[in-house]
Amino acid sequence: MKNKKKIIISNRLPIQIERKKDKLIIKPSAGGLATGLNSAFDSTEICWVGWPGIVPKDNSEKEKIIALLKPMNLLPVFLSKEEIHNFYEGYSNEVLWPICHYQPSYIHFDQEYWSTYVAVNKKFCDAALSIQDAPDFIWVQDYQLMLLPQLLRQENQELNIGYFHHIPFPSEELFMNLPQRKELIEGLLGADLVGFHTFADSQNFLNACKKVLHVPCGHNQLKYSDRHIFVESFPMGIDYDKFVHTSSLPEVNAIATQFRSHFPDQKIIISVDRLDYSKGILERLRAFLTFLEKYPEWHSKVVLYMLIVPSRDKVSQYKKLKDEINRKVSEINSIYGNLSWTPVLYFYKSLPFEELIGLYIASDICMITSTRDGMNLVSKEYIACKTNSDGVLILSEFAGASKELVDALIINPYNRTETADSIYHAIRMPPEEIRERTEANRQIIQKFNVHHWVRLFLDRMAETKAIQRDEWARRISDKVFNSIAERYKQSHNRLFFLDYDGTLVKFQNHAQKASPTVLLYNLLDSIIADPLNTLVIISGRSQESLSTWFDGRSYYLVAEHGIWSNFPNFNWAYKKGLALHWMPEVKKLMEKLADQTPGAYIEAKPYSLAWHYRKVEQGLGELKATELKEILNPMLNDYGLQLLDGNAVIEVKNTEVNKGKAALEIAGHIKADFLLAIGDDVTDEDLFKYLPRSTISIKVGNNKSAAKYYLDQQEDVLQFLNQLIINHEGK
Ligand SMILES: Nc1ncnc2c1ncn2[C@@H]1O[C@H](COP(=O)(O)OP(=O)(O)O[C@H]2O[C@H](CO)[C@@H](O)[C@H](O)[C@H]2O)[C@@H](O)[C@H]1O
Ligand SMILES: O=P(O)(O)OC[C@H](O)CO
């Protein structure tokens, strides 16, 4: 295999091999992933790894297939019959597919399914790694390969890995039912960038990460295994130009005219899907039946033409569905059909591309009734082909496409009457309205085409890597540590500003429990044992708390973000003249919200108020904190207050004080030649910003910060300080 810079890995290759009388024939693969993605790349820029859709009868046929695919830069992964049964039909399509499409009752689980899923993912990993020379990017596609990103990462930490999930990602409530939820989430987090069709899917995934791994997540990212991983939505598009071009060809229009001529006085409604319960085929038929019941004046004047491509016919739910569709079609036709009119025409086959486009051109209405669909490309293909003809798109709100094609007639496919009425509305829609709606949808489909989709994903991937590289540079590596240690050694007057909660001690569910340990006292004592060192603990804590823990020791203390300080003579003093008249009102509002929120509590300090929600149920705490911020925001200016959005705490205090101002005042007196500031919270950002540029500022956690460096977690702070001192003592 020629070395390639990009590798795409999907369960199915964009082509499939069929054996006809001992001859191997190449045919395009069915399904949105293969059709959509195949348009996006020139085969010379990539190598595509996947299953060729055939079980070779012997080694010689295997070699033939490899040779046949090699010039197209396709690398086949061969699966045995057993693997197809357990991995593809089994875990992929009897467990993951139903859960991702909100049909948990269709799940059928067998222990063999899972072990084969793991083994086949490894097989794909080995195949990808067999390609010589590291690629600059590996793009893993879809739910059949959810473990693959992590397997690749384990083999090579340096790889750039993207993953795209083509189907919906279920709500965390549903996903939590999967016994293998942790393995699947960890599998995906081997990627640097995880993409979904819709924003809702990306949020469902992040919520599942929070629940399963207990890691904090932002709205589009999370930190796991020392890497920032981005999770975003990239709505997939189609090869717009290809559809527009094909629909303008005379031979394709001839197909359309011929098709139309079979239904001279009738409105044609089409539907095009793989045979799948997620496509809402039965719901569509039921709605059509309701339409015929409700609007008898349209009898003989409408046909529903359903094109269904065979899919997963060995999976029992699919077999059952096929029988049910047959029964429902017969029922409708036998109730309403007559010698000159068959209301539903149903074809179970795949059509060549030009014929499919001819059908799109000829039809008046396209009906998409998915009960869940990652995107649904058919809806986009239909609109793209409507350059010279009119057509109305009826689109399920449960298809990802409904988030973009908002000018379609959006329906709830479970609501038969609403769907039937939308058929009635579509049939009678004035041409002007049809054109307006089609045009609005077309503009979106044209811009957000498949090439745009690939470009967006690749660009974001490059940005993700740049952010990761920047993070690595800010991280305190051995090299950075050595240079800090050297500065420490060379200096004669050192000043340490250390935040308390989240920096010197771990967060506790109850603030009072986070008292200093003997180990911490020992560490702090060892810092001030060196006469060249001055230590300041600078915290949002009350003066009372710091006093209880540290009075009598030779550390300076700054409490309530600078309101109280015992610098320079170890006697506590507070900043005079601070207004307090705002406190009763703010406290009342905080109490109201605390009463509505189990687990929330107020910490009333003499000069500031904090609303803590660390013990509140995940999600509810954040929601109530946002509500509190909205209530407090309009008062801040009037009272001259500052709101600090901290780690599970909202704190309100006077604007005149902050940790930065307090620290700067002390630094002005000490005139240190070695200044170190460590903190984890938003309130510590003032510290990093106010202190001189030469300060060695360190943030705990690698969130966006004004600090120069970061340490991963609180425990690392203690280790860092210990090493700095020990390193120096042993000089
Ligand atoms: N009878 C027929 N003859 C010829 N061609 C036919 C056909 N029936 C369908 N097709 C083609 O197959 C593709 C189907 O793609 P969809 O996006 O509609 O669904 P699918 O579930 O396969 O894709 C999965 O991947 C895509 C892409 O990510 C997601 O949109 C979707 O939600 C997800 O389930 C279309 O390109 C269509 O033209
Ligand atoms: O035919 P399948 O099972 O490979 O599925 C095709 C769909 O595009 C899956 O996303």
JSON list of N, CA and C in Angstrom, two decimals, residues 383 386-387 389-393 405-409 429-444:
[
{"chain": "A", "resi": 383, "resn": "ILE", "atom": "N", "xyz": [-33.82, 18.12, -2.10]},
{"chain": "A", "resi": 383, "resn": "ILE", "atom": "CA", "xyz": [-33.86, 19.58, -2.33]},
{"chain": "A", "resi": 383, "resn": "ILE", "atom": "C", "xyz": [-32.84, 19.96, -3.41]},
{"chain": "A", "resi": 386, "resn": "LYS", "atom": "N", "xyz": [-34.00, 19.82, -6.90]},
{"chain": "A", "resi": 386, "resn": "LYS", "atom": "CA", "xyz": [-35.19, 20.58, -7.26]},
{"chain": "A", "resi": 386, "resn": "LYS", "atom": "C", "xyz": [-34.83, 21.95, -7.83]},
{"chain": "A", "resi": 387, "resn": "THR", "atom": "N", "xyz": [-33.90, 21.97, -8.79]},
{"chain": "A", "resi": 387, "resn": "THR", "atom": "CA", "xyz": [-33.54, 23.27, -9.37]},
{"chain": "A", "resi": 387, "resn": "THR", "atom": "C", "xyz": [-34.59, 23.72, -10.39]},
{"chain": "A", "resi": 389, "resn": "SER", "atom": "N", "xyz": [-37.71, 22.03, -10.86]},
{"chain": "A", "resi": 389, "resn": "SER", "atom": "CA", "xyz": [-39.05, 21.49, -10.62]},
{"chain": "A", "resi": 389, "resn": "SER", "atom": "C", "xyz": [-39.44, 21.80, -9.18]},
{"chain": "A", "resi": 390, "resn": "ASP", "atom": "N", "xyz": [-40.72, 21.70, -8.90]},
{"chain": "A", "resi": 390, "resn": "ASP", "atom": "CA", "xyz": [-41.19, 22.02, -7.55]},
{"chain": "A", "resi": 390, "resn": "ASP", "atom": "C", "xyz": [-41.29, 20.77, -6.70]},
{"chain": "A", "resi": 391, "resn": "GLY", "atom": "N", "xyz": [-41.04, 20.92, -5.42]},
{"chain": "A", "resi": 391, "resn": "GLY", "atom": "CA", "xyz": [-41.18, 19.77, -4.55]},
{"chain": "A", "resi": 391, "resn": "GLY", "atom": "C", "xyz": [-41.24, 20.21, -3.10]},
{"chain": "A", "resi": 392, "resn": "VAL", "atom": "N", "xyz": [-42.08, 19.56, -2.33]},
{"chain": "A", "resi": 392, "resn": "VAL", "atom": "CA", "xyz": [-42.21, 19.91, -0.92]},
{"chain": "A", "resi": 392, "resn": "VAL", "atom": "C", "xyz": [-41.54, 18.82, -0.08]},
{"chain": "A", "resi": 393, "resn": "LEU", "atom": "N", "xyz": [-40.78, 19.27, 0.90]},
{"chain": "A", "resi": 393, "resn": "LEU", "atom": "CA", "xyz": [-40.13, 18.32, 1.80]},
{"chain": "A", "resi": 393, "resn": "LEU", "atom": "C", "xyz": [-40.90, 18.26, 3.12]},
{"chain": "A", "resi": 405, "resn": "LEU", "atom": "N", "xyz": [-32.78, 22.31, 7.99]},
{"chain": "A", "resi": 405, "resn": "LEU", "atom": "CA", "xyz": [-33.77, 22.58, 6.95]},
{"chain": "A", "resi": 405, "resn": "LEU", "atom": "C", "xyz": [-35.08, 23.02, 7.58]},
{"chain": "A", "resi": 406, "resn": "VAL", "atom": "N", "xyz": [-35.02, 24.16, 8.21]},
{"chain": "A", "resi": 406, "resn": "VAL", "atom": "CA", "xyz": [-36.17, 24.59, 9.01]},
{"chain": "A", "resi": 406, "resn": "VAL", "atom": "C", "xyz": [-37.34, 25.04, 8.15]},
{"chain": "A", "resi": 407, "resn": "ASP", "atom": "N", "xyz": [-37.10, 25.21, 6.84]},
{"chain": "A", "resi": 407, "resn": "ASP", "atom": "CA", "xyz": [-38.20, 25.62, 5.96]},
{"chain": "A", "resi": 407, "resn": "ASP", "atom": "C", "xyz": [-38.95, 24.44, 5.37]},
{"chain": "A", "resi": 408, "resn": "ALA", "atom": "N", "xyz": [-38.61, 23.24, 5.79]},
{"chain": "A", "resi": 408, "resn": "ALA", "atom": "CA", "xyz": [-39.40, 22.07, 5.39]},
{"chain": "A", "resi": 408, "resn": "ALA", "atom": "C", "xyz": [-40.68, 22.08, 6.22]},
{"chain": "A", "resi": 409, "resn": "LEU", "atom": "N", "xyz": [-41.62, 21.19, 5.88]},
{"chain": "A", "resi": 409, "resn": "LEU", "atom": "CA", "xyz": [-42.79, 21.01, 6.76]},
{"chain": "A", "resi": 409, "resn": "LEU", "atom": "C", "xyz": [-42.34, 20.05, 7.85]},
{"chain": "A", "resi": 429, "resn": "MET", "atom": "N", "xyz": [-50.03, 23.19, -1.48]},
{"chain": "A", "resi": 429, "resn": "MET", "atom": "CA", "xyz": [-49.17, 24.36, -1.27]},
{"chain": "A", "resi": 429, "resn": "MET", "atom": "C", "xyz": [-48.99, 25.16, -2.57]},
{"chain": "A", "resi": 430, "resn": "PRO", "atom": "N", "xyz": [-49.20, 26.47, -2.54]},
{"chain": "A", "resi": 430, "resn": "PRO", "atom": "CA", "xyz": [-49.03, 27.27, -3.75]},
{"chain": "A", "resi": 430, "resn": "PRO", "atom": "C", "xyz": [-47.57, 27.23, -4.24]},
{"chain": "A", "resi": 431, "resn": "PRO", "atom": "N", "xyz": [-47.37, 27.22, -5.57]},
{"chain": "A", "resi": 431, "resn": "PRO", "atom": "CA", "xyz": [-46.01, 27.11, -6.11]},
{"chain": "A", "resi": 431, "resn": "PRO", "atom": "C", "xyz": [-45.05, 28.16, -5.55]},
{"chain": "A", "resi": 432, "resn": "GLU", "atom": "N", "xyz": [-45.58, 29.37, -5.32]},
{"chain": "A", "resi": 432, "resn": "GLU", "atom": "CA", "xyz": [-44.73, 30.44, -4.80]},
{"chain": "A", "resi": 432, "resn": "GLU", "atom": "C", "xyz": [-44.13, 30.05, -3.44]},
{"chain": "A", "resi": 433, "resn": "GLU", "atom": "N", "xyz": [-44.98, 29.51, -2.57]},
{"chain": "A", "resi": 433, "resn": "GLU", "atom": "CA", "xyz": [-44.53, 29.09, -1.24]},
{"chain": "A", "resi": 433, "resn": "GLU", "atom": "C", "xyz": [-43.53, 27.94, -1.35]},
{"chain": "A", "resi": 434, "resn": "ILE", "atom": "N", "xyz": [-43.82, 27.01, -2.27]},
{"chain": "A", "resi": 434, "resn": "ILE", "atom": "CA", "xyz": [-42.89, 25.87, -2.45]},
{"chain": "A", "resi": 434, "resn": "ILE", "atom": "C", "xyz": [-41.51, 26.40, -2.81]},
{"chain": "A", "resi": 435, "resn": "ARG", "atom": "N", "xyz": [-41.50, 27.35, -3.77]},
{"chain": "A", "resi": 435, "resn": "ARG", "atom": "CA", "xyz": [-40.20, 27.86, -4.22]},
{"chain": "A", "resi": 435, "resn": "ARG", "atom": "C", "xyz": [-39.47, 28.60, -3.10]},
{"chain": "A", "resi": 436, "resn": "GLU", "atom": "N", "xyz": [-40.20, 29.36, -2.36]},
{"chain": "A", "resi": 436, "resn": "GLU", "atom": "CA", "xyz": [-39.57, 30.11, -1.25]},
{"chain": "A", "resi": 436, "resn": "GLU", "atom": "C", "xyz": [-38.93, 29.14, -0.23]},
{"chain": "A", "resi": 437, "resn": "ARG", "atom": "N", "xyz": [-39.70, 28.13, 0.12]},
{"chain": "A", "resi": 437, "resn": "ARG", "atom": "CA", "xyz": [-39.19, 27.17, 1.11]},
{"chain": "A", "resi": 437, "resn": "ARG", "atom": "C", "xyz": [-38.00, 26.40, 0.54]},
{"chain": "A", "resi": 438, "resn": "THR", "atom": "N", "xyz": [-38.13, 25.96, -0.72]},
{"chain": "A", "resi": 438, "resn": "THR", "atom": "CA", "xyz": [-37.04, 25.18, -1.33]},
{"chain": "A", "resi": 438, "resn": "THR", "atom": "C", "xyz": [-35.78, 26.04, -1.42]},
{"chain": "A", "resi": 439, "resn": "GLU", "atom": "N", "xyz": [-35.95, 27.29, -1.81]},
{"chain": "A", "resi": 439, "resn": "GLU", "atom": "CA", "xyz": [-34.80, 28.17, -1.98]},
{"chain": "A", "resi": 439, "resn": "GLU", "atom": "C", "xyz": [-34.06, 28.36, -0.64]},
{"chain": "A", "resi": 440, "resn": "ALA", "atom": "N", "xyz": [-34.84, 28.58, 0.41]},
{"chain": "A", "resi": 440, "resn": "ALA", "atom": "CA", "xyz": [-34.22, 28.80, 1.73]},
{"chain": "A", "resi": 440, "resn": "ALA", "atom": "C", "xyz": [-33.44, 27.55, 2.16]},
{"chain": "A", "resi": 441, "resn": "ASN", "atom": "N", "xyz": [-34.03, 26.39, 1.94]},
{"chain": "A", "resi": 441, "resn": "ASN", "atom": "CA", "xyz": [-33.35, 25.15, 2.30]},
{"chain": "A", "resi": 441, "resn": "ASN", "atom": "C", "xyz": [-32.13, 24.92, 1.40]},
{"chain": "A", "resi": 442, "resn": "ARG", "atom": "N", "xyz": [-32.29, 25.25, 0.12]},
{"chain": "A", "resi": 442, "resn": "ARG", "atom": "CA", "xyz": [-31.20, 25.00, -0.82]},
{"chain": "A", "resi": 442, "resn": "ARG", "atom": "C", "xyz": [-29.93, 25.78, -0.44]},
{"chain": "A", "resi": 443, "resn": "GLN", "atom": "N", "xyz": [-30.15, 27.03, 0.00]},
{"chain": "A", "resi": 443, "resn": "GLN", "atom": "CA", "xyz": [-28.97, 27.85, 0.34]},
{"chain": "A", "resi": 443, "resn": "GLN", "atom": "C", "xyz": [-28.14, 27.17, 1.43]},
{"chain": "A", "resi": 444, "resn": "ILE", "atom": "N", "xyz": [-28.82, 26.56, 2.36]},
{"chain": "A", "resi": 444, "resn": "ILE", "atom": "CA", "xyz": [-28.11, 25.88, 3.45]},
{"chain": "A", "resi": 444, "resn": "ILE", "atom": "C", "xyz": [-27.39, 24.64, 2.92]}
]
